[in-house]
Coordinates of C-alpha atoms in Angstrom, one line a residue:
Chain A
M1 CA -287.2 55.5 78.7
N2 CA -287.9 59.3 78.3
A3 CA -285.0 60.5 78.7
V4 CA -283.8 59.4 75.5
L5 CA -283.6 61.7 73.0
E6 CA -282.2 60.0 69.4
T7 CA -280.0 56.9 69.7
L8 CA -276.5 57.9 66.8
L9 CA -273.6 55.8 65.3
I10 CA -271.1 57.6 65.2
S11 CA -267.8 57.1 63.8
S12 CA -263.6 58.8 65.1
S13 CA -263.6 61.1 62.9
D14 CA -267.0 62.9 63.8
I15 CA -265.7 63.4 67.5
Q16 CA -263.7 66.8 68.4
H17 CA -262.1 68.1 71.2
S18 CA -262.8 71.1 72.9
E19 CA -261.1 71.3 76.5
G20 CA -260.8 68.0 77.1
L21 CA -264.0 66.8 76.5
E22 CA -265.5 64.9 73.4
L23 CA -268.3 66.7 71.6
L24 CA -269.9 65.7 68.6
N25 CA -271.3 68.5 66.0
L26 CA -275.3 67.4 66.1
R27 CA -277.2 69.2 63.9
G28 CA -275.0 72.7 64.1
D29 CA -275.4 72.1 68.6
A30 CA -272.1 71.1 70.2
L31 CA -273.2 67.7 72.6
P32 CA -271.0 66.4 74.8
L33 CA -270.0 63.2 74.5
R34 CA -269.3 61.0 77.8
S35 CA -267.8 57.3 77.7
L36 CA -270.0 55.4 80.0
A37 CA -267.6 53.1 80.8
A38 CA -264.8 55.7 81.9
E39 CA -267.6 57.2 84.4
F40 CA -268.0 54.4 86.0
D41 CA -263.9 52.9 85.8
L42 CA -265.1 49.9 83.7
E43 CA -262.5 48.7 81.5
E44 CA -262.6 50.4 77.9
S45 CA -263.4 48.7 74.9
T46 CA -261.1 49.3 72.5
P47 CA -263.0 51.9 70.2
G48 CA -263.9 50.9 67.0
A49 CA -264.2 53.0 64.3
K50 CA -268.2 53.2 64.6
R51 CA -269.2 54.1 67.9
F52 CA -273.0 54.2 69.5
A53 CA -274.0 57.1 71.3
V54 CA -276.9 57.6 72.7
V55 CA -278.2 60.6 73.0
V56 CA -280.1 61.9 77.2
G57 CA -281.7 64.7 78.0
M58 CA -282.6 66.4 80.9
G59 CA -284.1 69.7 80.8
D60 CA -281.7 72.0 78.2
L61 CA -278.9 69.4 79.2
R62 CA -278.0 67.1 76.1
V63 CA -275.6 64.3 77.0
G64 CA -274.3 61.4 74.4
L65 CA -273.5 58.6 76.3
L66 CA -270.9 56.4 74.6
V67 CA -272.0 52.6 75.0
D68 CA -270.1 49.6 73.4
R69 CA -273.4 48.6 71.6
L70 CA -277.4 49.2 71.5
D71 CA -279.3 46.2 72.7
G72 CA -282.9 46.9 72.3
Q73 CA -285.9 49.0 73.7
Q74 CA -288.5 47.3 76.3
D75 CA -290.7 48.3 78.6
T76 CA -289.9 47.4 81.5
V77 CA -290.8 48.4 85.9
I78 CA -287.8 49.8 87.3
K79 CA -287.1 48.0 90.9
P80 CA -285.1 49.2 93.6
I81 CA -281.6 47.4 94.3
Q82 CA -282.0 45.3 98.3
G83 CA -280.0 45.7 99.7
P84 CA -277.4 47.5 102.7
I85 CA -275.7 49.2 100.4
Q86 CA -277.9 52.4 99.5
G87 CA -277.8 53.7 96.6
V88 CA -274.8 54.7 93.5
R89 CA -274.5 57.6 92.1
G90 CA -275.8 57.2 88.5
I91 CA -277.5 54.2 89.0
A92 CA -281.6 54.6 89.3
G93 CA -282.3 50.7 90.7
A94 CA -282.8 47.6 88.0
T95 CA -285.2 45.2 86.6
E96 CA -284.8 42.0 85.2
L97 CA -286.6 40.9 81.1
G98 CA -287.9 37.2 82.2
D99 CA -284.5 35.3 81.9
Q100 CA -282.9 35.7 85.5
N101 CA -280.3 38.6 83.9
P102 CA -280.6 41.4 86.2
V103 CA -280.5 44.3 84.2
L104 CA -278.8 47.9 86.0
V105 CA -280.8 51.2 84.7
L106 CA -279.3 54.2 84.9
D107 CA -280.0 58.0 87.1
V108 CA -280.1 59.8 83.8
S109 CA -280.2 62.7 86.1
S110 CA -276.9 62.2 87.6
L111 CA -275.3 61.6 84.9
V112 CA -276.7 64.3 83.1
E113 CA -275.8 66.7 85.9
D114 CA -272.7 64.9 86.8
T115 CA -270.9 65.8 82.8
A116 CA -272.4 70.1 83.7
H117 CA -270.0 70.1 86.5
K118 CA -267.7 68.9 84.6
K119 CA -268.3 70.7 81.9
G120 CA -268.2 74.0 84.6
S121 CA -264.8 73.4 86.4
A122 CA -262.7 72.5 83.2
Chain B
M1 CA -313.1 28.6 147.2
S2 CA -314.4 32.0 145.3
E3 CA -311.9 34.3 145.2
S4 CA -313.2 36.5 147.8
N5 CA -313.0 33.9 150.4
L6 CA -308.9 34.4 150.4
T7 CA -308.0 36.7 152.9
A8 CA -305.3 39.1 151.8
G9 CA -302.0 37.8 153.5
E10 CA -303.0 34.4 152.0
A11 CA -303.7 35.7 148.4
Q12 CA -300.3 37.4 148.5
A13 CA -298.7 34.2 149.4
W14 CA -300.5 32.7 145.7
D15 CA -299.1 35.8 144.2
A16 CA -295.2 35.5 144.9
L17 CA -295.9 32.0 144.4
A18 CA -297.5 32.3 140.7
R19 CA -294.2 35.0 140.2
E20 CA -291.4 32.8 140.9
A21 CA -293.3 29.3 138.9
A22 CA -293.2 32.5 136.1
S23 CA -289.6 33.2 136.2
A24 CA -288.6 30.0 136.6
G25 CA -290.2 29.1 133.4
T26 CA -288.3 31.8 131.8
E27 CA -285.1 30.8 133.7
A28 CA -285.4 27.4 132.5
A29 CA -286.3 27.9 129.0
A30 CA -283.2 29.9 128.8
I31 CA -281.3 27.2 129.7
D32 CA -282.9 24.8 127.4
E33 CA -282.8 27.5 124.1
I34 CA -282.2 25.1 121.0
R35 CA -280.6 27.5 118.9
Q36 CA -281.2 26.2 115.1
L37 CA -278.1 27.4 112.8
L38 CA -277.2 27.3 108.8
A39 CA -273.9 25.6 108.2
F40 CA -272.3 26.3 105.3
E41 CA -268.6 26.2 104.6
L42 CA -266.1 28.3 103.5
D43 CA -262.4 28.0 102.3
G44 CA -262.8 24.1 104.5
T45 CA -264.0 26.1 107.2
A46 CA -267.2 25.5 108.5
Y47 CA -269.7 29.2 109.3
A48 CA -273.2 29.1 110.4
V49 CA -276.1 32.0 110.4
P50 CA -278.6 31.9 112.5
V51 CA -282.1 29.9 110.4
E52 CA -284.2 32.4 111.7
Q53 CA -282.7 35.1 109.5
V54 CA -282.6 33.1 106.2
T55 CA -284.6 33.8 103.4
E56 CA -284.2 31.1 100.8
I57 CA -281.1 28.5 99.6
V58 CA -280.6 29.4 95.9
R59 CA -277.7 28.3 93.5
M60 CA -275.6 30.3 91.6
R61 CA -277.3 32.2 89.2
P62 CA -276.4 35.2 86.3
V63 CA -274.5 38.3 88.4
T64 CA -274.8 41.7 87.0
P65 CA -271.6 43.9 87.9
V66 CA -272.6 47.1 89.4
P67 CA -270.0 49.7 89.5
R68 CA -268.9 51.8 92.0
F69 CA -270.0 49.0 94.6
P70 CA -267.5 47.8 97.1
E71 CA -265.1 44.9 96.1
D72 CA -266.2 42.4 98.6
V73 CA -270.5 43.1 96.6
L74 CA -269.7 41.3 93.5
G75 CA -273.3 42.8 92.0
V76 CA -277.1 41.9 92.3
I77 CA -279.1 38.7 90.9
S78 CA -283.0 38.2 90.3
L79 CA -284.8 36.7 92.6
R80 CA -288.3 35.9 91.3
G81 CA -287.5 39.5 89.3
E82 CA -287.1 41.3 92.9
I83 CA -282.7 43.0 92.5
V84 CA -280.5 41.8 95.8
E85 CA -277.5 42.8 96.4
L86 CA -274.6 39.6 96.3
I87 CA -271.9 39.8 99.0
D88 CA -268.6 37.2 98.1
L89 CA -268.5 36.0 102.0
R90 CA -265.3 34.9 101.1
R91 CA -263.4 38.6 100.5
R92 CA -265.5 40.2 103.5
L93 CA -263.9 37.7 106.1
G94 CA -260.9 38.5 103.9
L95 CA -260.8 35.1 103.1
A96 CA -258.4 34.3 99.4
P97 CA -261.7 34.9 96.3
T98 CA -262.6 31.8 94.6
S99 CA -264.6 31.3 91.3
P100 CA -268.4 29.6 92.0
T101 CA -268.5 25.4 91.7
R102 CA -271.8 23.1 91.6
R103 CA -272.2 22.7 95.2
S104 CA -271.4 27.1 95.6
R105 CA -275.0 27.7 96.8
I106 CA -276.0 31.3 97.5
I107 CA -277.8 31.9 101.2
V108 CA -280.2 34.9 101.2
A109 CA -280.7 36.7 105.1
S110 CA -281.8 39.3 106.4
N111 CA -280.1 41.5 109.0
S112 CA -282.0 43.2 112.2
A113 CA -282.7 46.5 110.1
G114 CA -284.9 44.4 107.6
E115 CA -282.4 44.2 104.4
V116 CA -282.1 41.4 102.5
A117 CA -279.3 40.8 100.9
G118 CA -277.8 37.1 99.1
M119 CA -274.1 36.2 100.6
L120 CA -272.2 33.1 98.1
V121 CA -270.7 30.8 100.0
D122 CA -268.8 27.4 99.1
S123 CA -271.4 24.7 99.6
V124 CA -274.0 24.8 102.0
R125 CA -273.9 22.0 104.9
E126 CA -276.9 21.1 107.2
V127 CA -279.0 22.9 109.6
L128 CA -277.8 22.2 113.2
R129 CA -279.5 22.6 116.5
I130 CA -277.6 24.0 119.5
P131 CA -278.5 24.4 123.2
S132 CA -277.4 27.9 123.1
E133 CA -274.9 27.4 126.1
A134 CA -273.3 25.5 124.3
I135 CA -272.2 28.1 122.3
R136 CA -269.1 30.2 123.7
P137 CA -268.5 33.9 122.4
A138 CA -265.6 34.4 119.8
A139 CA -262.1 34.9 121.0
G140 CA -261.8 37.3 118.0
S141 CA -261.7 40.8 117.7
E142 CA -264.8 42.5 118.9
S143 CA -265.2 44.1 115.2
S144 CA -265.0 40.4 114.2
A145 CA -268.0 39.2 112.3
V146 CA -267.6 36.1 114.2
E147 CA -269.9 36.4 117.4
G148 CA -269.2 32.7 118.9
L149 CA -268.4 29.3 118.5
C150 CA -269.8 25.5 118.8
A151 CA -268.2 22.3 118.8
V152 CA -270.0 20.1 116.3
G153 CA -268.9 16.4 116.6
D154 CA -264.5 17.9 117.2
Q155 CA -265.6 20.2 114.5
F156 CA -265.9 24.3 115.7
V157 CA -268.1 25.7 113.3
S158 CA -268.2 29.7 113.6
M159 CA -271.1 31.4 114.4
I160 CA -271.6 35.1 111.9
E161 CA -273.6 38.0 113.4
L162 CA -275.3 38.5 110.0
D163 CA -275.9 42.6 110.9
R164 CA -271.7 43.0 110.5
V165 CA -271.8 41.3 107.4
L166 CA -275.2 42.4 105.5
T167 CA -273.2 46.4 106.1
V168 CA -271.5 48.6 104.1
D169 CA -267.8 50.3 105.3
A170 CA -268.2 53.6 105.3

């Protein structure tokens, strides 16, 4: 994914707070963190001492998406999701990696945009 | 006899006869029309959908839940690399949800807009050939997904209107 700038392994103690937002000091810049589980109303796994963040960017905006685990990197074709439901915000499509297991592909621009708005309204 | 030998009156009569024959033909066809329905089971009850709208029937396969999807949509499945939404037909019809078993099947079908989706059912029974006049309108409300009932043996089969199932409640 060309939107991914880097991946980080962070410990809970690295996370700072400002106005209800979680921030990470990334080489002097404040990187807003966002839990993907919370964003999608999923049950959040109890954060261990170490967490993974995927730093994504759109234009000048940077967001660290907190995830449970990193599975790897793969080149693939993003397929649209077929069916009556016309698009879900935050999901760009899906793909299959050859094991019949569909993998959802995030729409980074809308996720970053949502974080920017949240920051503005906070 | 060549056409030019017909008088205008005769030609008209022949035309009328031909029209009558043609319309009788279509009427007869409407009466004798056989509808092919794919019958399946949900919670011990028989349901059916028109065969023409069914693309394929597959076994249960890995389902990836999708955040922000409605509750009665289980997620997405992969059909030879195509990603398709999977509807829990039990929930969509207001029945109690259950876990898939070995007999569970996914009926892949399309609505009139050409949108394809999978529907999880308890089991698939058979293809029924029902004369269209044997299908009675359903007693349920207008909004009900069941559009008709037909008797097969001593059991009623509920015909599902796919456009009311393969849709999203706004």
